[in-house]
Amino acid sequence: MGGFEGHLYPGLSLFLYGLYHAGLVSRAVICNSPVQYPPHPTWSKGRWARLQQMCYIGFLKILSSCILVVQELHSIHWQLILITKMYHQRNFMYRKQWQHLTLYMSFFLSGCVDVVSQNLLPKRCIILEQGAQALSMWLLLPLMVSHMQDTEGVELQTHMLLIQALFLLTLVVTAELWAPNAWLLWTLKAFLYLVTGSWLIQIGFMLFRPISGYQWMDDDENDIAFATTFFCWHVAFSAFLMVWIYGFSMVWYCYLVADA
């Protein structure tokens, strides 16, 4: 995730995915329904009935992964090379780009699993979907740890905070394999997706396009300390956003939809 766009687009994808899960768990709690099987309205029986019954979250995962892959390849002018031989030595090339592509492909496969399970199998296989999601998170964690090599100062601090959120998210996603419809785990997952996504966007602005117009200094203790402070603000913002989504969902399902 190099460069401003390399932080903005993945962060935005994770943040929107967190919003989706926040709305999903809010509806499940309010409507007293399983999180994995939210209530659906009565569909028409016309020619578009099949399209209305499809679940599109897997397709959105695939689309976002493809966009991220294209953005990554565009950043290196489509010259993706794994190994080059110079002076009779083997050298690996574009190590960070290969890490990014490995990560994006894991989310792509997770989207493919969602599409197959939700739309093609005779009976939805939730454990398969959550297993693919957990696998992608367990791939993301060591890649991000390796990604911190050759970093220091503000960049190191921001990525350490990101890894903390990713580690907690990985634990929650793994725990879901044994409790697939526990709304508390889904709430934590939505919250951590929001924190991870918004903080990844913030890292892009801090490192590459600071809003103040002044670069963050690696040798300034105040800058490093405020990086942690900003992360705490993102945690508080995500918690407030979760409460707001639940309140809006309460009004929507209990009053607007009920009256309609």
Short mmCIF file of C-alpha atoms in Angstrom, two decimals:
data_model
loop_
_atom_site.label_atom_id
_atom_site.label_comp_id
_atom_site.label_asym_id
_atom_site.label_seq_id
_atom_site.Cartn_x
_atom_site.Cartn_y
_atom_site.Cartn_z
CA MET A 1 0.00 0.00 0.00
CA GLY A 2 2.55 2.49 -1.11
CA GLY A 3 1.74 6.10 -1.86
CA PHE A 4 -1.34 8.11 -1.04
CA GLU A 5 -3.70 6.13 -3.28
CA GLY A 6 -2.27 2.87 -1.95
CA HIS A 7 -3.52 3.82 1.51
CA LEU A 8 -6.70 5.66 0.50
CA TYR A 9 -8.39 2.98 -1.64
CA PRO A 10 -7.78 -0.03 0.66
CA GLY A 11 -8.75 2.07 3.67
CA LEU A 12 -11.93 3.22 1.98
CA SER A 13 -12.80 -0.37 1.06
CA LEU A 14 -12.35 -1.56 4.64
CA PHE A 15 -14.30 1.40 6.02
CA LEU A 16 -17.26 0.81 3.71
CA TYR A 17 -17.15 -2.90 4.57
CA GLY A 18 -17.33 -1.91 8.23
CA LEU A 19 -20.36 0.29 7.53
CA TYR A 20 -22.04 -2.66 5.81
CA HIS A 21 -21.46 -4.92 8.81
CA ALA A 22 -22.58 -2.21 11.24
CA GLY A 23 -25.88 -1.92 9.38
CA LEU A 24 -26.21 -5.70 9.22
CA VAL A 25 -25.72 -6.28 12.94
CA SER A 26 -27.98 -3.34 13.83
CA ARG A 27 -30.79 -4.81 11.74
CA ALA A 28 -30.24 -8.24 13.29
CA VAL A 29 -30.48 -6.88 16.84
CA ILE A 30 -33.52 -4.70 16.14
CA CYS A 31 -35.42 -7.29 14.10
CA ASN A 32 -34.34 -10.17 16.38
CA SER A 33 -33.06 -12.20 13.45
CA PRO A 34 -29.81 -14.13 12.83
CA VAL A 35 -26.99 -11.90 11.68
CA GLN A 36 -26.12 -14.19 8.80
CA TYR A 37 -29.72 -14.45 7.63
CA PRO A 38 -31.26 -10.98 7.74
CA PRO A 39 -34.97 -10.67 6.90
CA HIS A 40 -35.73 -9.94 3.24
CA PRO A 41 -38.77 -8.27 1.74
CA THR A 42 -41.13 -10.21 -0.48
CA TRP A 43 -39.66 -10.30 -3.96
CA SER A 44 -41.57 -10.10 -7.20
CA LYS A 45 -41.82 -13.18 -9.41
CA GLY A 46 -41.01 -11.50 -12.70
CA ARG A 47 -37.98 -11.83 -14.91
CA TRP A 48 -35.84 -9.84 -12.46
CA ALA A 49 -36.71 -12.00 -9.45
CA ARG A 50 -33.40 -13.86 -9.58
CA LEU A 51 -31.40 -10.62 -9.59
CA GLN A 52 -33.40 -9.31 -6.63
CA GLN A 53 -32.61 -12.42 -4.61
CA MET A 54 -28.86 -12.31 -5.22
CA CYS A 55 -26.39 -11.20 -2.55
CA TYR A 56 -24.01 -8.63 -3.95
CA ILE A 57 -21.43 -8.24 -1.18
CA GLY A 58 -19.21 -10.91 -2.76
CA PHE A 59 -19.33 -9.15 -6.12
CA LEU A 60 -18.36 -5.88 -4.42
CA LYS A 61 -15.39 -7.62 -2.80
CA ILE A 62 -14.27 -8.89 -6.19
CA LEU A 63 -14.72 -5.48 -7.81
CA SER A 64 -12.82 -3.62 -5.09
CA SER A 65 -9.98 -6.18 -5.21
CA CYS A 66 -9.69 -5.78 -8.99
CA ILE A 67 -9.60 -1.98 -8.64
CA LEU A 68 -6.85 -2.23 -6.04
CA VAL A 69 -4.83 -4.59 -8.24
CA VAL A 70 -5.13 -2.22 -11.21
CA GLN A 71 -4.09 0.72 -9.03
CA GLU A 72 -1.08 -1.20 -7.74
CA LEU A 73 0.06 -2.23 -11.22
CA HIS A 74 -0.46 1.30 -12.52
CA SER A 75 1.81 2.67 -9.78
CA ILE A 76 4.75 0.64 -11.18
CA HIS A 77 3.80 1.24 -14.83
CA TRP A 78 2.66 -2.38 -15.30
CA GLN A 79 6.25 -3.66 -15.04
CA LEU A 80 5.71 -6.34 -12.42
CA ILE A 81 8.82 -8.52 -12.17
CA LEU A 82 9.42 -11.21 -9.56
CA ILE A 83 13.09 -12.08 -10.08
CA THR A 84 15.89 -10.38 -11.93
CA LYS A 85 19.45 -11.65 -12.46
CA MET A 86 22.17 -9.03 -12.25
CA TYR A 87 25.87 -9.74 -11.85
CA HIS A 88 25.12 -13.48 -11.61
CA GLN A 89 22.92 -12.92 -8.55
CA ARG A 90 19.24 -13.58 -7.98
CA ASN A 91 17.34 -10.51 -6.80
CA PHE A 92 13.67 -10.29 -5.87
CA MET A 93 11.97 -7.18 -7.25
CA TYR A 94 9.02 -5.10 -6.04
CA ARG A 95 8.74 -6.85 -2.69
CA LYS A 96 6.09 -4.47 -1.32
CA GLN A 97 4.05 -4.61 -4.50
CA TRP A 98 4.03 -8.39 -4.37
CA GLN A 99 2.88 -8.19 -0.76
CA HIS A 100 0.04 -5.90 -1.79
CA LEU A 101 -1.02 -8.16 -4.64
CA THR A 102 -0.97 -11.22 -2.36
CA LEU A 103 -3.24 -9.38 0.04
CA TYR A 104 -5.63 -8.21 -2.68
CA MET A 105 -5.86 -11.68 -4.19
CA SER A 106 -6.79 -13.13 -0.80
CA PHE A 107 -9.71 -10.70 -0.59
CA PHE A 108 -10.57 -11.53 -4.21
CA LEU A 109 -10.79 -15.23 -3.33
CA SER A 110 -12.89 -14.37 -0.27
CA GLY A 111 -15.29 -12.54 -2.57
CA CYS A 112 -15.42 -15.52 -4.92
CA VAL A 113 -16.26 -17.80 -2.00
CA ASP A 114 -19.06 -15.43 -0.94
CA VAL A 115 -20.52 -15.40 -4.45
CA VAL A 116 -20.46 -19.20 -4.73
CA SER A 117 -21.87 -19.79 -1.25
CA GLN A 118 -24.59 -17.13 -1.35
CA ASN A 119 -25.75 -17.46 -4.95
CA LEU A 120 -24.70 -20.79 -6.47
CA LEU A 121 -24.77 -23.50 -3.80
CA PRO A 122 -28.13 -25.16 -3.00
CA LYS A 123 -27.63 -24.24 0.66
CA ARG A 124 -25.53 -21.36 1.90
CA CYS A 125 -22.28 -22.49 3.58
CA ILE A 126 -21.53 -19.86 6.19
CA ILE A 127 -18.51 -21.65 7.63
CA LEU A 128 -16.91 -21.56 4.18
CA GLU A 129 -17.46 -17.80 3.88
CA GLN A 130 -16.09 -17.05 7.32
CA GLY A 131 -13.18 -19.43 6.82
CA ALA A 132 -12.15 -17.57 3.67
CA GLN A 133 -12.49 -14.27 5.51
CA ALA A 134 -10.38 -15.51 8.42
CA LEU A 135 -7.74 -16.82 6.01
CA SER A 136 -7.47 -13.43 4.31
CA MET A 137 -7.01 -11.72 7.68
CA TRP A 138 -4.33 -14.20 8.76
CA LEU A 139 -2.52 -13.47 5.51
CA LEU A 140 -2.86 -9.73 6.03
CA LEU A 141 -1.31 -9.74 9.50
CA PRO A 142 2.17 -11.16 8.69
CA LEU A 143 2.29 -9.14 5.48
CA MET A 144 1.75 -5.93 7.44
CA VAL A 145 4.40 -6.92 9.99
CA SER A 146 6.86 -7.52 7.16
CA HIS A 147 5.72 -4.25 5.60
CA MET A 148 7.16 -2.33 8.55
CA GLN A 149 10.74 -3.11 7.57
CA ASP A 150 12.86 -0.03 6.88
CA THR A 151 10.33 2.27 8.55
CA GLU A 152 10.93 4.65 11.42
CA GLY A 153 9.43 7.55 13.28
CA VAL A 154 5.88 8.53 12.42
CA GLU A 155 5.49 5.87 9.73
CA LEU A 156 6.56 3.12 12.14
CA GLN A 157 4.26 4.39 14.89
CA THR A 158 1.21 4.65 12.64
CA HIS A 159 1.72 1.18 11.21
CA MET A 160 2.23 -0.33 14.68
CA LEU A 161 -1.14 1.10 15.69
CA LEU A 162 -2.66 -0.29 12.50
CA ILE A 163 -1.29 -3.75 13.27
CA GLN A 164 -2.83 -3.62 16.75
CA ALA A 165 -6.27 -3.06 15.23
CA LEU A 166 -5.65 -5.75 12.60
CA PHE A 167 -4.57 -8.25 15.25
CA LEU A 168 -7.77 -7.72 17.23
CA LEU A 169 -9.81 -7.94 14.03
CA THR A 170 -8.12 -11.22 13.13
CA LEU A 171 -8.95 -12.67 16.55
CA VAL A 172 -12.59 -11.64 16.23
CA VAL A 173 -12.93 -13.06 12.72
CA THR A 174 -11.34 -16.31 13.89
CA ALA A 175 -13.67 -16.54 16.90
CA GLU A 176 -16.62 -16.22 14.52
CA LEU A 177 -15.80 -19.65 13.13
CA TRP A 178 -17.13 -21.12 16.40
CA ALA A 179 -19.90 -18.57 16.96
CA PRO A 180 -21.10 -17.50 13.50
CA ASN A 181 -24.23 -15.68 14.69
CA ALA A 182 -22.94 -14.03 17.86
CA TRP A 183 -24.04 -10.41 17.44
CA LEU A 184 -21.38 -9.22 19.91
CA LEU A 185 -18.60 -10.59 17.68
CA TRP A 186 -20.25 -9.01 14.64
CA THR A 187 -20.39 -5.69 16.47
CA LEU A 188 -16.70 -5.90 17.32
CA LYS A 189 -15.88 -6.88 13.75
CA ALA A 190 -17.79 -3.93 12.30
CA PHE A 191 -16.15 -1.58 14.81
CA LEU A 192 -12.63 -2.83 14.05
CA TYR A 193 -13.21 -2.64 10.30
CA LEU A 194 -14.22 0.99 10.74
CA VAL A 195 -11.16 1.74 12.88
CA THR A 196 -8.79 -0.04 10.49
CA GLY A 197 -10.23 1.58 7.39
CA SER A 198 -10.38 5.13 8.74
CA TRP A 199 -6.90 4.86 10.24
CA LEU A 200 -5.44 3.55 6.99
CA ILE A 201 -6.90 6.58 5.22
CA GLN A 202 -5.43 8.81 7.92
CA ILE A 203 -1.99 7.24 7.40
CA GLY A 204 -2.17 8.16 3.72
CA PHE A 205 -2.85 11.79 4.55
CA MET A 206 -0.23 11.94 7.32
CA LEU A 207 2.59 10.47 5.27
CA PHE A 208 1.89 11.79 1.79
CA ARG A 209 -0.65 14.63 1.84
CA PRO A 210 -0.72 16.27 5.27
CA ILE A 211 -3.80 18.46 5.60
CA SER A 212 -1.85 21.20 7.42
CA GLY A 213 0.64 21.45 4.57
CA TYR A 214 3.56 20.60 6.89
CA GLN A 215 5.33 17.26 6.78
CA TRP A 216 5.31 15.05 9.86
CA MET A 217 8.84 14.83 11.30
CA ASP A 218 10.26 11.45 12.30
CA ASP A 219 12.63 13.01 14.84
CA ASP A 220 9.93 15.06 16.58
CA GLU A 221 8.57 13.37 19.70
CA ASN A 222 5.45 15.54 19.58
CA ASP A 223 4.57 14.28 16.10
CA ILE A 224 4.99 10.66 17.18
CA ALA A 225 2.91 11.25 20.32
CA PHE A 226 0.13 12.95 18.39
CA ALA A 227 0.01 10.02 15.96
CA THR A 228 -1.16 7.89 18.88
CA THR A 229 -3.59 10.61 19.97
CA PHE A 230 -5.12 10.74 16.50
CA PHE A 231 -5.52 6.96 16.55
CA CYS A 232 -7.48 7.22 19.80
CA TRP A 233 -9.69 9.83 18.16
CA HIS A 234 -10.37 7.40 15.33
CA VAL A 235 -11.37 4.74 17.87
CA ALA A 236 -13.77 7.18 19.53
CA PHE A 237 -15.15 8.30 16.15
CA SER A 238 -15.79 4.71 15.09
CA ALA A 239 -17.59 3.99 18.37
CA PHE A 240 -19.76 7.09 17.91
CA LEU A 241 -20.48 6.05 14.32
CA MET A 242 -21.59 2.59 15.48
CA VAL A 243 -24.02 4.17 17.96
CA TRP A 244 -25.35 6.54 15.27
CA ILE A 245 -25.90 3.67 12.82
CA TYR A 246 -27.78 1.70 15.46
CA GLY A 247 -29.94 4.72 16.30
CA PHE A 248 -30.70 5.38 12.64
CA SER A 249 -31.52 1.70 12.11
CA MET A 250 -33.85 1.79 15.11
CA VAL A 251 -35.79 4.70 13.63
CA TRP A 252 -35.79 3.11 10.18
CA TYR A 253 -37.03 -0.37 11.10
CA CYS A 254 -39.26 0.48 14.05
CA TYR A 255 -40.99 3.55 12.68
CA LEU A 256 -40.47 4.24 8.98
CA VAL A 257 -40.59 0.65 7.69
CA ALA A 258 -43.27 -0.38 10.21
CA ASP A 259 -45.53 2.51 9.19
CA ALA A 260 -45.00 1.75 5.51
#
